[in-house]
PDB file of C-alpha atoms and ligand atoms in Angstrom:
ATOM      1  CA  MET A 196       3.474  23.027  -0.051  1.00 82.00           C
ATOM      2  CA  HIS A 197       0.535  24.025   0.899  1.00 85.00           C
ATOM      3  CA  ILE A 198      -1.857  21.706   2.789  1.00 90.00           C
ATOM      4  CA  THR A 199      -5.643  22.655   1.903  1.00 89.00           C
ATOM      5  CA  ASP A 200      -8.686  20.256   3.708  1.00 90.00           C
ATOM      6  CA  ALA A 201     -11.364  22.449   1.102  1.00 87.00           C
ATOM      7  CA  ARG A 202     -13.882  21.901   4.719  1.00 84.00           C
ATOM      8  CA  HIS A 203     -11.848  24.242   6.367  1.00 82.00           C
ATOM      9  CA  PHE A 204     -13.951  27.067   3.723  1.00 82.00           C
ATOM     10  CA  LEU A 205     -17.160  25.637   4.681  1.00 81.00           C
ATOM     11  CA  ASP A 206     -19.811  25.938   7.690  1.00 80.00           C
ATOM     12  CA  ASP A 207     -22.086  22.911   8.138  1.00 78.00           C
ATOM     13  CA  LYS A 208     -23.979  23.109   5.655  1.00 76.00           C
ATOM     14  CA  GLY A 209     -21.476  22.931   2.569  1.00 72.00           C
ATOM     15  CA  ALA A 210     -22.024  27.155   2.315  1.00 75.00           C
ATOM     16  CA  ILE A 211     -18.446  28.835   2.302  1.00 75.00           C
ATOM     17  CA  VAL A 212     -18.064  30.804   5.619  1.00 79.00           C
ATOM     18  CA  PRO A 213     -18.164  34.335   5.407  1.00 79.00           C
ATOM     19  CA  LEU A 214     -14.331  35.152   4.658  1.00 81.00           C
ATOM     20  CA  ARG A 215     -12.809  38.998   4.140  1.00 87.00           C
ATOM     21  CA  GLY A 216      -9.067  39.608   3.070  1.00 88.00           C
ATOM     22  CA  ARG A 217      -6.386  37.124   2.879  1.00 84.00           C
ATOM     23  CA  ALA A 218      -9.062  34.154   3.466  1.00 84.00           C
ATOM     24  CA  LYS A 219     -11.583  34.827   1.368  1.00 85.00           C
ATOM     25  CA  ALA A 220      -8.902  35.370  -1.523  1.00 85.00           C
ATOM     26  CA  MET A 221      -7.361  31.652  -0.390  1.00 86.00           C
ATOM     27  CA  ALA A 222     -11.502  30.600  -0.398  1.00 86.00           C
ATOM     28  CA  ASP A 223     -11.548  32.475  -3.982  1.00 85.00           C
ATOM     29  CA  PHE A 224      -8.316  30.898  -5.240  1.00 90.00           C
ATOM     30  CA  HIS A 225      -8.945  27.506  -3.913  1.00 89.00           C
ATOM     31  CA  ALA A 226     -12.464  27.114  -5.168  1.00 86.00           C
ATOM     32  CA  GLY A 227     -11.048  27.923  -9.020  1.00 87.00           C
ATOM     33  CA  VAL A 228      -8.494  24.599  -8.696  1.00 90.00           C
ATOM     34  CA  ILE A 229     -11.018  22.787  -7.449  1.00 87.00           C
ATOM     35  CA  ALA A 230     -13.189  23.631 -10.890  1.00 84.00           C
ATOM     36  CA  CYS A 231     -10.778  23.331 -12.961  1.00 83.00           C
ATOM     37  CA  ALA A 232      -9.468  20.410 -11.778  1.00 86.00           C
ATOM     38  CA  THR A 233     -12.730  18.514 -12.027  1.00 81.00           C
ATOM     39  CA  LYS A 234     -14.115  19.377 -15.148  1.00 72.00           C
ATOM     40  CA  PHE A 235     -10.550  21.247 -16.511  1.00 55.00           C
ATOM     41  CA  ASP A 236     -11.975  21.423 -20.015  1.00 62.00           C
ATOM     42  CA  GLU A 237     -15.030  23.026 -19.782  1.00 60.00           C
ATOM     43  CA  THR A 238     -14.259  26.168 -21.657  1.00 59.00           C
ATOM     44  CA  GLY A 239     -15.109  29.399 -19.371  1.00 65.00           C
ATOM     45  CA  VAL A 240     -13.656  27.264 -16.751  1.00 65.00           C
ATOM     46  CA  THR A 241     -10.243  29.052 -16.560  1.00 72.00           C
ATOM     47  CA  LEU A 242      -7.805  28.623 -14.128  1.00 79.00           C
ATOM     48  CA  PRO A 243      -6.843  30.850 -11.428  1.00 88.00           C
ATOM     49  CA  ARG A 244      -3.725  33.311 -10.382  1.00 91.00           C
ATOM     50  CA  CYS A 245      -1.552  31.727  -7.705  1.00 93.00           C
ATOM     51  CA  VAL A 246      -2.080  32.997  -5.014  1.00 88.00           C
ATOM     52  CA  LYS A 247       1.559  33.892  -4.160  1.00 91.00           C
ATOM     53  CA  CYS A 248       3.121  35.190  -6.640  1.00 95.00           C
ATOM     54  CA  LYS A 249      -0.764  36.878  -8.226  1.00 92.00           C
ATOM     55  CA  LYS A 250       0.805  36.059 -11.720  1.00 94.00           C
ATOM     56  CA  GLY A 251       1.425  32.538 -12.185  1.00 94.00           C
ATOM     57  CA  THR A 252      -1.758  30.929 -13.885  1.00 93.00           C
ATOM     58  CA  VAL A 253      -1.585  27.598 -11.581  1.00 93.00           C
ATOM     59  CA  GLU A 254      -1.738  23.448 -12.907  1.00 90.00           C
ATOM     60  CA  ALA A 255      -4.220  22.235 -11.608  1.00 90.00           C
ATOM     61  CA  ALA A 256      -4.896  17.857 -11.226  1.00 88.00           C
ATOM     62  CA  LEU A 257      -6.349  14.961  -9.585  1.00 89.00           C
ATOM     63  CA  ALA A 258      -3.268  13.210  -7.745  1.00 90.00           C
ATOM     64  CA  GLN A 259      -3.815   8.983  -7.304  1.00 89.00           C
ATOM     65  CA  ASP A 260      -5.040   9.226  -3.792  1.00 89.00           C
ATOM     66  CA  ASP A 261      -8.163  11.396  -4.807  1.00 87.00           C
ATOM     67  CA  ALA A 262      -6.675  15.147  -3.861  1.00 93.00           C
ATOM     68  CA  ILE A 263      -5.845  18.328  -5.492  1.00 93.00           C
ATOM     69  CA  VAL A 264      -2.330  19.396  -6.516  1.00 95.00           C
ATOM     70  CA  TRP A 265      -2.140  22.593  -7.767  1.00 95.00           C
ATOM     71  CA  HIS A 266       1.385  23.570  -9.067  1.00 95.00           C
ATOM     72  CA  CYS A 267       2.733  27.530  -9.738  1.00 96.00           C
ATOM     73  CA  PRO A 268       5.209  27.034 -12.903  1.00 95.00           C
ATOM     74  CA  ARG A 269       6.235  30.167 -12.237  1.00 96.00           C
ATOM     75  CA  CYS A 270       7.262  30.845  -8.856  1.00 97.00           C
ATOM     76  CA  GLN A 271       7.233  26.955  -7.958  1.00 97.00           C
ATOM     77  CA  ALA A 272       4.376  27.090  -5.384  1.00 96.00           C
ATOM     78  CA  GLU A 273       2.557  24.419  -4.910  1.00 96.00           C
ATOM     79  CA  GLY A 274      -0.384  22.720  -2.918  1.00 95.00           C
ATOM     80  CA  ARG A 275      -2.575  20.005  -2.254  1.00 96.00           C
ATOM     81  CA  ILE A 276      -6.357  20.045  -1.268  1.00 94.00           C
ATOM     82  CA  SER A 277      -7.703  17.206   0.391  1.00 93.00           C
ATOM     83  CA  ASN A 278     -11.512  16.351   1.198  1.00 91.00           C
ATOM     84  CA  TRP A 279     -12.900  18.660  -1.517  1.00 88.00           C
ATOM     85  CA  GLN A 280     -15.259  16.024  -2.763  1.00 83.00           C
ATOM     86  CA  GLY A 281     -18.851  16.590  -2.455  1.00 75.00           C
ATOM     87  CA  THR A 282     -18.444  20.683  -2.041  1.00 74.00           C
ATOM     88  CA  LEU A 283     -20.430  23.079  -4.007  1.00 67.00           C
ATOM     89  CA  TRP A 284     -16.685  23.564  -6.406  1.00 68.00           C
ATOM     90  CA  ASP A 285     -16.893  19.973  -7.094  1.00 69.00           C
ATOM     91  CA  LEU A 286     -18.115  19.872 -10.536  1.00 67.00           C
ATOM     92  CA  SER A 287     -17.039  16.427 -11.486  1.00 67.00           C
ATOM     93  CA  GLU A 288     -20.590  14.840 -10.352  1.00 60.00           C
ATOM     94  CA  ARG A 289     -22.725  17.634 -11.814  1.00 56.00           C
ATOM     95  CA  PRO A 290     -25.474  17.051 -14.747  1.00 59.00           C
ATOM     96  CA  GLY A 291     -24.050  17.286 -18.187  1.00 54.00           C
ATOM     97  CA  ALA A 292     -20.364  17.445 -16.994  1.00 45.00           C
ATOM     98  CA  ALA A 293     -19.715  13.876 -18.644  1.00 46.00           C
ATOM     99  CA  SER A 294     -17.838  14.557 -22.128  1.00 46.00           C
TER     100      SER A 294
HETATM  101 ZN1   ZN B 557       3.318  31.806  -8.482  1.00 73.66          ZN
END
């Protein structure tokens, strides 16, 4: 179980901190998971590839405590993302987001 705080990838102003290599891949992965969990029915938003096996397509959903949980059906990797609300990846409050 990967426990991630979304703010880990952001600076004080909410911008993505410069990352390279694996850290950047992890930031990109979590950005995709957050975007999908908050606006998963939007066309054009595709679930990211599993950060572990690179082949599975992860499933993301909001947990009852508002954390985002993701799960890879292929390798069974899973994780939780907290403190994602209000990040630039949070699509839930954008104009036009209502169905
Ligand atoms: Zn996987």
